mmCIF file of C-alpha atoms in Angstrom:
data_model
loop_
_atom_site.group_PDB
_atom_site.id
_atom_site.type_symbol
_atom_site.label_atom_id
_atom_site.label_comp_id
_atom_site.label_asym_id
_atom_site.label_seq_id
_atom_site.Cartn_x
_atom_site.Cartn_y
_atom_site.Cartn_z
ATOM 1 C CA UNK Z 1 18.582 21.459 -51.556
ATOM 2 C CA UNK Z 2 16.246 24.135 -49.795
ATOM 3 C CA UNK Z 3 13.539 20.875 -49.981
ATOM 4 C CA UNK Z 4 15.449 18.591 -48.825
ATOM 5 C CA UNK Z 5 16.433 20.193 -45.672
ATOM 6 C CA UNK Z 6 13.114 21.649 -45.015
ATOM 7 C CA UNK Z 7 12.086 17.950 -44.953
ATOM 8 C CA UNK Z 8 14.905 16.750 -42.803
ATOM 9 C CA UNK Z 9 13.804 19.172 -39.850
ATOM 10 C CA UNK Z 10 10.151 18.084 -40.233
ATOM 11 C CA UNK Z 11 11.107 14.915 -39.934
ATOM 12 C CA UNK Z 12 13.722 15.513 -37.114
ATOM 13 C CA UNK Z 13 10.547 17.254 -35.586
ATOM 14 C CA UNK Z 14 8.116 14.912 -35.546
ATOM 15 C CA UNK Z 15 10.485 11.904 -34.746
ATOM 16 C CA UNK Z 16 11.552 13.888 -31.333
ATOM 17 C CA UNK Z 17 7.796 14.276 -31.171
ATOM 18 C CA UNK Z 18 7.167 10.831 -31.133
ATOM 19 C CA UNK Z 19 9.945 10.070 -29.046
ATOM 20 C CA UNK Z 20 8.731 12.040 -26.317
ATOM 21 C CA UNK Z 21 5.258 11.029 -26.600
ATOM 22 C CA UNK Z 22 6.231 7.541 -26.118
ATOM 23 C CA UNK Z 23 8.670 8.843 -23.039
ATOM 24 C CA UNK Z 24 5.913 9.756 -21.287
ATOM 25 C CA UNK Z 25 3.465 7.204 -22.094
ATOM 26 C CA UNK Z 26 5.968 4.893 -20.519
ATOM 27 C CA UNK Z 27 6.231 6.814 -17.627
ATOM 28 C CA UNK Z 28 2.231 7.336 -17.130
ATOM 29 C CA UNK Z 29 1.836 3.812 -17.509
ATOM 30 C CA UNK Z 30 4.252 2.788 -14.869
ATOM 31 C CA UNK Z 31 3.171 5.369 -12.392
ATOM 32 C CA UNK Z 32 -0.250 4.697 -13.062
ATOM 33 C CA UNK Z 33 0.148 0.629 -12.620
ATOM 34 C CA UNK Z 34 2.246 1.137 -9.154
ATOM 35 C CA UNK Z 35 0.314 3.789 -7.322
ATOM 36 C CA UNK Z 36 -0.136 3.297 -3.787
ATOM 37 C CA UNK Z 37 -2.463 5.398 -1.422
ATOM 38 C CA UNK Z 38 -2.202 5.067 2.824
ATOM 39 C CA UNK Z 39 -5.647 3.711 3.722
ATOM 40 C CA UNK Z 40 -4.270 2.801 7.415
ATOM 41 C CA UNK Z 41 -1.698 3.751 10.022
ATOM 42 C CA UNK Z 42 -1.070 1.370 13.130
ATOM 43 C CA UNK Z 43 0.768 1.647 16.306
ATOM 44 C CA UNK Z 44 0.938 -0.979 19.229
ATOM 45 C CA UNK Z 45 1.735 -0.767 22.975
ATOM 46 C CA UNK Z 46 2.563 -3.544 24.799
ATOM 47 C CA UNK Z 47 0.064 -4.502 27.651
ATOM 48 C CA UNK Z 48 1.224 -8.024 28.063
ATOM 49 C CA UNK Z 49 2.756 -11.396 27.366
ATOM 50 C CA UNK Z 50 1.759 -11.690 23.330
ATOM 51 C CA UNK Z 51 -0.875 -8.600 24.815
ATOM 52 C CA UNK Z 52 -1.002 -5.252 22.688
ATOM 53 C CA UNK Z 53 -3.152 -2.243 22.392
ATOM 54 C CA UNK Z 54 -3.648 -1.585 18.693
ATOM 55 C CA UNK Z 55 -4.475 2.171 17.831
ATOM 56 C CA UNK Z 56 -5.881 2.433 14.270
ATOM 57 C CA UNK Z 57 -6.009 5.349 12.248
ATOM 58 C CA UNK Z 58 -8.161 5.668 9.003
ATOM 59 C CA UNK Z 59 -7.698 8.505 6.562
ATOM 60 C CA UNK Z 60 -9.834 11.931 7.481
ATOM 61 C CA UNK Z 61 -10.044 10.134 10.803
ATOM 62 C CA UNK Z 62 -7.333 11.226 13.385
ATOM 63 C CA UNK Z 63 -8.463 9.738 16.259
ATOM 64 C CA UNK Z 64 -7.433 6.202 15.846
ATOM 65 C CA UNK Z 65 -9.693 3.090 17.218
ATOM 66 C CA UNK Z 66 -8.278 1.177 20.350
ATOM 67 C CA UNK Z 67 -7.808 -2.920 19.474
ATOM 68 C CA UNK Z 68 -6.548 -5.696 21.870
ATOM 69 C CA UNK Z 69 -4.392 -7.691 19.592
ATOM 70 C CA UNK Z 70 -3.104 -11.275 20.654
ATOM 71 C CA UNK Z 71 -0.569 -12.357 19.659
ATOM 72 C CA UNK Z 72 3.491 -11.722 18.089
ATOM 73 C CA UNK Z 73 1.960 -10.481 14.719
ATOM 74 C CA UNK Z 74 -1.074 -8.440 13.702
ATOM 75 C CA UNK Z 75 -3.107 -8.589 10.049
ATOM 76 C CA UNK Z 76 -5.581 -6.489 8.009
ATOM 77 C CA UNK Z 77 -7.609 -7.481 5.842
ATOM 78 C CA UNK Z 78 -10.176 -6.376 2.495
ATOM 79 C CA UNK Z 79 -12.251 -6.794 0.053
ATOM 80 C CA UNK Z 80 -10.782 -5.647 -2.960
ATOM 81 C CA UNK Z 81 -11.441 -4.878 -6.824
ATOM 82 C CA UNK Z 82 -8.815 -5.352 -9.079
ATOM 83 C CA UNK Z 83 -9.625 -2.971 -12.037
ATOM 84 C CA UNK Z 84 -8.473 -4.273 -15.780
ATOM 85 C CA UNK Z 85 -4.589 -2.216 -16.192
ATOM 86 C CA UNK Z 86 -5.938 -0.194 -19.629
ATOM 87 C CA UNK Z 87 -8.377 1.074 -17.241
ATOM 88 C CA UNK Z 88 -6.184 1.610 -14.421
ATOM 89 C CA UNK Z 89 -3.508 3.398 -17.361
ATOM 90 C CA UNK Z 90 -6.777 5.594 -18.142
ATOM 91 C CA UNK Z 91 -6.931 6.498 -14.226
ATOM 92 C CA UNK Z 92 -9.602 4.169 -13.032
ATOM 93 C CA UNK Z 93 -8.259 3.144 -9.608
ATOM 94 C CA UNK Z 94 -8.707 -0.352 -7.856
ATOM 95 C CA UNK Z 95 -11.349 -0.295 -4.934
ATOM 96 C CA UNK Z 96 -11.487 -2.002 -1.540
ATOM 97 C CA UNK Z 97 -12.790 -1.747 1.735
ATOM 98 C CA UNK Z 98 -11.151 -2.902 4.909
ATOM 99 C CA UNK Z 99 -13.089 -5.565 7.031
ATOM 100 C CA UNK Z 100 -10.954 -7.009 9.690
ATOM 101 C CA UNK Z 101 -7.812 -6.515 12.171
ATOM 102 C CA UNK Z 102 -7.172 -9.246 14.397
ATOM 103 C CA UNK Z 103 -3.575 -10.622 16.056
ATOM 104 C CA UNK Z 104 -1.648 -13.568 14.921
ATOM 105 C CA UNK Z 105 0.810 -16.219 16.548
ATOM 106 C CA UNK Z 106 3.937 -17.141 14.335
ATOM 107 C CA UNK Z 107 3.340 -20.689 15.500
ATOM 108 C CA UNK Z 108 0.778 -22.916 14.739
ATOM 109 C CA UNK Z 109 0.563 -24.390 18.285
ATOM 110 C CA UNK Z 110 0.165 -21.417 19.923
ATOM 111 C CA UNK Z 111 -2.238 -20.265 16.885
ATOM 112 C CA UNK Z 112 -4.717 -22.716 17.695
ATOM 113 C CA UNK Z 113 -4.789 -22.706 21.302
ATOM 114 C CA UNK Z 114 -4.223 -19.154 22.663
ATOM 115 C CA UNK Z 115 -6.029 -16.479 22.706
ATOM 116 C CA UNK Z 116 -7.215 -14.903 19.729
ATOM 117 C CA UNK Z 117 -9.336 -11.551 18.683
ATOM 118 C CA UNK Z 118 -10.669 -10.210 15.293
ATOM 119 C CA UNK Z 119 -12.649 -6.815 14.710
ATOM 120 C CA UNK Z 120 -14.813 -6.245 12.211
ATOM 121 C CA UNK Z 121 -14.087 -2.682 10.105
ATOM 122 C CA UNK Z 122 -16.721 -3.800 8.166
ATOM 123 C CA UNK Z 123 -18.501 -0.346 9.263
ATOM 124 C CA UNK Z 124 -15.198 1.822 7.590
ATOM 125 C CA UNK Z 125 -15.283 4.019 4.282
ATOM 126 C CA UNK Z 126 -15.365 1.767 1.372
ATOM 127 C CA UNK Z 127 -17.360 0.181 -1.230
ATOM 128 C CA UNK Z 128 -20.690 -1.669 -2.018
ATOM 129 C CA UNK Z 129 -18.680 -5.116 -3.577
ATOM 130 C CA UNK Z 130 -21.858 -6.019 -5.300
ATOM 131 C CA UNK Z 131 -22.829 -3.064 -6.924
ATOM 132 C CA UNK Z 132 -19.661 -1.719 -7.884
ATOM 133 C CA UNK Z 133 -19.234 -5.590 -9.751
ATOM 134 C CA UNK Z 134 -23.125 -4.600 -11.654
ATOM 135 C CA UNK Z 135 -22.546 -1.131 -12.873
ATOM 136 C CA UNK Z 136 -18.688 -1.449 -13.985
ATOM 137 C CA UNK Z 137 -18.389 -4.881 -14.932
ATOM 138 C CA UNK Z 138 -16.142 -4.634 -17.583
ATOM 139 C CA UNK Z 139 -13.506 -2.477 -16.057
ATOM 140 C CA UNK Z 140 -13.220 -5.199 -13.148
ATOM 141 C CA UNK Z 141 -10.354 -7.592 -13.790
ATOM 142 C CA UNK Z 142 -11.006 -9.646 -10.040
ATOM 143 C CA UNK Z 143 -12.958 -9.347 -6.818
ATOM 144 C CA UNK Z 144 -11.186 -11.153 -4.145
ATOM 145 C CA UNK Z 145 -9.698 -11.009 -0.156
ATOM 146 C CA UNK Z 146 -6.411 -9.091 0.267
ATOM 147 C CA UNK Z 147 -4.749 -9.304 2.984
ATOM 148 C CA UNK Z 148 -1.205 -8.504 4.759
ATOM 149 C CA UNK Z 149 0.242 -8.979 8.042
ATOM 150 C CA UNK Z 150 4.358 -8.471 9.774
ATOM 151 C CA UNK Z 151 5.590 -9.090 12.964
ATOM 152 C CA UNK Z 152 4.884 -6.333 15.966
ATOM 153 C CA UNK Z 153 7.631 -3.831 16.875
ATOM 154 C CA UNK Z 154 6.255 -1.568 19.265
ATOM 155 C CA UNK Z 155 8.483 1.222 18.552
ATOM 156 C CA UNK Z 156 7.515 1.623 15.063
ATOM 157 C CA UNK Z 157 4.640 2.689 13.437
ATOM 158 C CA UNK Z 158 2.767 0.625 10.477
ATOM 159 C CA UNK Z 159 1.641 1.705 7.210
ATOM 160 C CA UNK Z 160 -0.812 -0.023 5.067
ATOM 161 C CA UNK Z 161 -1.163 0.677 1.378
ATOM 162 C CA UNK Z 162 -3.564 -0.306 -1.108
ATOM 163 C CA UNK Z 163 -1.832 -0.632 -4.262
ATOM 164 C CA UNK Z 164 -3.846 -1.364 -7.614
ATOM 165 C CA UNK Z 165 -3.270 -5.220 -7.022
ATOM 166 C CA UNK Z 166 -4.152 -5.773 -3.334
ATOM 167 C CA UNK Z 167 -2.621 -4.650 0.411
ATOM 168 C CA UNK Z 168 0.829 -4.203 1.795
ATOM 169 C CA UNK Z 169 2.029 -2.922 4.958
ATOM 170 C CA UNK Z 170 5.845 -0.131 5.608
ATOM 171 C CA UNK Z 171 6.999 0.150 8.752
ATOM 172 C CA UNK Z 172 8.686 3.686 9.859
ATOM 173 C CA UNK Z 173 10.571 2.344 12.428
ATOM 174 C CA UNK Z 174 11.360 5.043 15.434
ATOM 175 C CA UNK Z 175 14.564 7.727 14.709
ATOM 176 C CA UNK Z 176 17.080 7.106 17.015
ATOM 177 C CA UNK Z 177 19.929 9.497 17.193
ATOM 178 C CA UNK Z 178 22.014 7.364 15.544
ATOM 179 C CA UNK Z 179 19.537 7.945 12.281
ATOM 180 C CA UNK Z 180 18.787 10.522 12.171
ATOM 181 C CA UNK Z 181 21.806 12.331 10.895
ATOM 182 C CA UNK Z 182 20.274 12.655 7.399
ATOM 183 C CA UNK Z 183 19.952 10.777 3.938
ATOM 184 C CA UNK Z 184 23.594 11.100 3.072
ATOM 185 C CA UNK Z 185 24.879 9.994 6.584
ATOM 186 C CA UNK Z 186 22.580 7.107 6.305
ATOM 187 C CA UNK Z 187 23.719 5.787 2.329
ATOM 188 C CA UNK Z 188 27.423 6.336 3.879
ATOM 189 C CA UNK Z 189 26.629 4.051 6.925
ATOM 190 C CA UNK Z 190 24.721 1.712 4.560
ATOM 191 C CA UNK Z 191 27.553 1.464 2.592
ATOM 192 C CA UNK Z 192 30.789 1.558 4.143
ATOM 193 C CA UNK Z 193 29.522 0.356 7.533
ATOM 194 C CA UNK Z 194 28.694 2.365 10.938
ATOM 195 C CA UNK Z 195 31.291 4.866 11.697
#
């Protein structure tokens, strides 16, 4: 009797054991697959008819680079390297380097015959493409262009992430008064309507 419950708790032990090892393997894998870092904050001021200033901001930098944007929308774009998902599980992070802000018209007509400006951030913190691809060839999954681009609200401020598959872009549109009453205010608006 003494035997068989001694083996019963063992085994109750090493079954919760395995349990939470695969708990948390689970949750490093998912946290590891959708990390995002900020590699770029953007604000715009109108100076014109489709006519913004863009003001850039690069992390360790905090005096952001001054843009004329043309245009109703604005995009960023980079090279990036997607790294194989065992690696990134193992903590090997994608890499990419921003090379280009320019403006952008929602329509096509006025695409291809108003103004239009691109900058190269060629020059910014990021990566050798071609050397990177030599020396860790098999933890590379893809090289390719990622890019992302939204509309242009001057009162908010712009995000841009680099997740492990490519670019996206969060807006943090301005607090008005009417927001900022707090989280719990805000789920109540959201779901029983505005007061």
């Amino acid at each position: 009797m003494f035997r068989l419950l001694k083996v019963s708790v063992f085994t109750i032990m090493l079954l919760s054991l395995a349990v939470v090892a695969s708990v948390s393997g689970i949750f490093i894998t998912y946290f590891r697959l959708t990390a995002e870092e900020p590699v770029a904050r953007i604000t715009f001021e109108e100076v014109g008819d489709q006519e913004y200033n863009a003001y850039l901001t690069l992390p360790g930098n905090d005096i952001p680079g001054k843009y004329v944007i043309y245009g109703d929308q604005w995009r960023i774009d980079a090279e990036f390297v997607k790294i194989k998902p065992w690696a990134n599980i193992l903590g090997v992070d994608s890499r990419y380097k921003l090379v280009r802000l320019e403006g952008r018209y929602q329509d096509i007509e006025d695409q291809n015959t108003r103004p239009h400006m691109a900058y190269d951030l060629g020059a910014t913190k990021g990566i050798d493409i071609g050397k990177l691809v030599a020396d860790w060839n098999f933890l590379i999954d893809a090289e390719y262009g990622s890019s992302t681009f939204t509309d242009i609200e001057v009162a908010n401020t712009y995000t841009v992430y680099k997740s492990q598959f490519g670019l996206l872009v969060r807006e943090d549109a301005a607090q008005s008064d009417a927001t900022s009453n707090g989280a719990v205010d805000g789920l109540f608006n959201w779901l029983f309507g505005s007061k």
